[in-house]
Every structure is written in structure tokens, then in C-alpha cells.
Short mmCIF file of C-alpha atoms in Angstrom, two decimals:
data_model
loop_
_atom_site.label_atom_id
_atom_site.label_comp_id
_atom_site.label_asym_id
_atom_site.label_seq_id
_atom_site.Cartn_x
_atom_site.Cartn_y
_atom_site.Cartn_z
CA MET U 39 0.00 0.00 0.00
CA SER U 40 1.50 3.33 -1.01
CA PHE U 41 1.14 6.62 0.79
CA LYS U 42 -0.99 9.31 -0.87
CA TYR U 43 -0.93 13.00 -0.06
CA LYS U 44 -4.15 14.94 0.40
CA ILE U 45 -4.81 18.41 -1.02
CA THR U 46 -7.02 20.78 0.98
CA HIS U 47 -7.70 24.49 0.77
CA ALA U 48 -8.95 27.30 2.96
CA TYR U 49 -9.57 31.01 2.67
CA CYS U 50 -6.86 32.71 4.74
CA TRP U 51 -5.52 36.16 5.42
CA TYR U 52 -2.19 36.78 3.71
CA ASN U 53 0.63 39.35 3.68
CA ASN U 54 0.11 41.14 7.00
CA GLY U 55 -3.63 40.57 6.74
CA SER U 56 -3.86 42.83 3.70
CA MET U 57 -5.75 40.33 1.54
CA ILE U 58 -7.56 37.01 1.61
CA VAL U 59 -6.32 34.18 -0.59
CA LYS U 60 -7.43 30.66 -1.36
CA MET U 61 -4.52 28.78 0.25
CA TYR U 62 -3.72 25.25 -0.89
CA PHE U 63 -2.24 22.69 1.50
CA ILE U 64 -0.65 19.31 0.97
CA ASN U 65 -1.05 17.27 4.15
CA GLU U 66 -1.71 20.50 6.06
CA ILE U 67 1.40 22.29 4.69
CA PRO U 68 0.61 25.43 2.66
CA PHE U 69 2.34 25.42 -0.73
CA THR U 70 0.57 27.90 -3.03
CA PHE U 71 -2.47 30.17 -3.23
CA ASP U 72 -4.90 31.76 -5.64
CA GLU U 73 -5.56 35.48 -5.42
CA LEU U 74 -9.20 36.49 -5.21
CA PRO U 75 -10.89 39.10 -7.42
CA ASP U 76 -10.81 42.78 -6.48
CA GLY U 77 -13.48 43.64 -3.94
CA HIS U 78 -13.23 40.35 -2.06
CA LEU U 79 -12.66 42.19 1.24
CA TYR U 80 -16.23 43.52 1.05
CA ASP U 81 -17.56 39.96 1.36
CA GLN U 82 -18.25 39.66 5.10
CA ASP U 83 -18.86 35.88 4.91
CA LEU U 84 -15.47 35.42 3.26
CA CYS U 85 -13.80 37.58 5.93
CA ARG U 86 -15.40 35.47 8.68
CA MET U 87 -14.15 32.27 6.98
CA ALA U 88 -10.62 33.71 6.79
CA ASP U 89 -10.77 34.72 10.46
CA LYS U 90 -10.98 31.02 11.38
CA TYR U 91 -7.44 30.37 10.09
CA ARG U 92 -4.06 31.81 10.85
CA THR U 93 -2.57 34.58 8.74
CA PHE U 94 0.18 33.49 6.36
CA GLU U 95 3.14 35.55 5.23
CA PRO U 96 5.22 35.18 2.06
CA GLU U 97 8.05 33.81 4.22
CA ASP U 98 5.78 30.98 5.41
CA LEU U 99 5.25 29.79 1.83
CA TYR U 100 8.94 30.21 1.05
CA LYS U 101 10.00 28.00 3.98
CA ASN U 102 7.28 25.42 3.37
CA SER U 103 8.08 25.22 -0.33
CA PHE U 104 11.74 24.51 0.35
CA TYR U 105 10.78 21.87 2.90
CA LEU U 106 8.45 20.17 0.40
CA ILE U 107 11.10 20.38 -2.33
CA ASP U 108 13.69 18.80 -0.01
CA GLU U 109 11.23 15.99 0.69
CA GLU U 110 10.36 15.70 -3.03
CA ALA U 111 6.72 16.23 -2.05
CA HIS U 112 5.97 19.60 -3.68
CA PRO U 113 3.25 19.03 -6.29
CA CYS U 114 4.56 21.94 -8.42
CA PHE U 115 7.90 20.19 -8.91
CA PHE U 116 7.43 16.47 -8.32
CA PRO U 117 4.87 13.89 -9.43
CA VAL U 118 3.56 13.07 -5.96
CA GLU U 119 0.80 10.53 -5.52
CA LEU U 120 -2.33 12.44 -4.55
CA GLU U 121 -5.53 11.18 -2.98
CA ASN U 122 -7.47 13.98 -4.70
CA PRO U 123 -5.55 15.52 -7.64
CA GLU U 124 -8.75 17.22 -8.81
CA ASP U 125 -8.39 19.64 -5.87
CA LEU U 126 -5.11 21.09 -7.14
CA PRO U 127 -5.26 24.64 -8.47
CA ASP U 128 -6.07 24.58 -12.19
CA GLU U 129 -2.59 25.63 -13.27
CA LEU U 130 -1.04 22.78 -11.25
CA GLU U 131 -3.10 19.87 -12.53
CA PHE U 132 -0.81 17.26 -14.01
CA ASP U 133 -1.55 14.16 -16.00
CA TYR U 134 0.46 11.61 -14.09
CA ASP U 135 1.33 8.27 -15.56
CA GLY U 136 0.79 5.75 -12.77
CA GLU U 137 3.89 3.84 -13.79
CA ASP U 138 6.01 6.96 -13.27
CA LEU U 139 4.96 6.95 -9.61
CA THR U 140 6.03 3.38 -8.96
CA SER U 141 9.47 3.45 -10.58
#
């Protein structure tokens, strides 16, 4: 039985709480985000959702990315086996060949 990573996402405050982003996590480690359209800070429901999570800084993503790269587990750079690849951001969806993952 092989280990599979799980992708999750949450709306979080980012960059000194100046904006909300859709943060993507691989096994709870943030690795990238999508910016939201202008005006997103006027959405009170979105702000309340973001308040439930910690604020992330660019340095957090920098450190986490290097950790994931060192572990060869960063989905932007390595073909990691994912439980739910459909939850990757659109620009990160890869067509993995299953045999590539077992070699």
C-alpha cells in the first residue's frame, strides 16, 4: 500500500492581513495560493471564513516550499501521488502516468 498525499484548501488572510487568498495545502502544509478578485474584502462571509485560520506571510510559503522540495513532495515540482488531484489549483493539474509513480 502506497502513501498518498491529500490536497485541501482554505480562505486565509495573507501578507500582514492585507488580503484574503485561497490557500492550498498538501497534508496541512501550505504550498501555493490563488488570489481572489478585487473587492473580495467587502464579502463579510469570506472575511469570517478567513478569520478562522491563521494569517500566512510570504516567508511561510517560502519556507514550506523549500521543505516540500527537499522531501520531493511539492506538487509543483514532483509527481507526488495524490488522494485527490482534482483539488489542485487549475494551473497545477498534471496528467500523471501511474507507472512513473512506482518506478
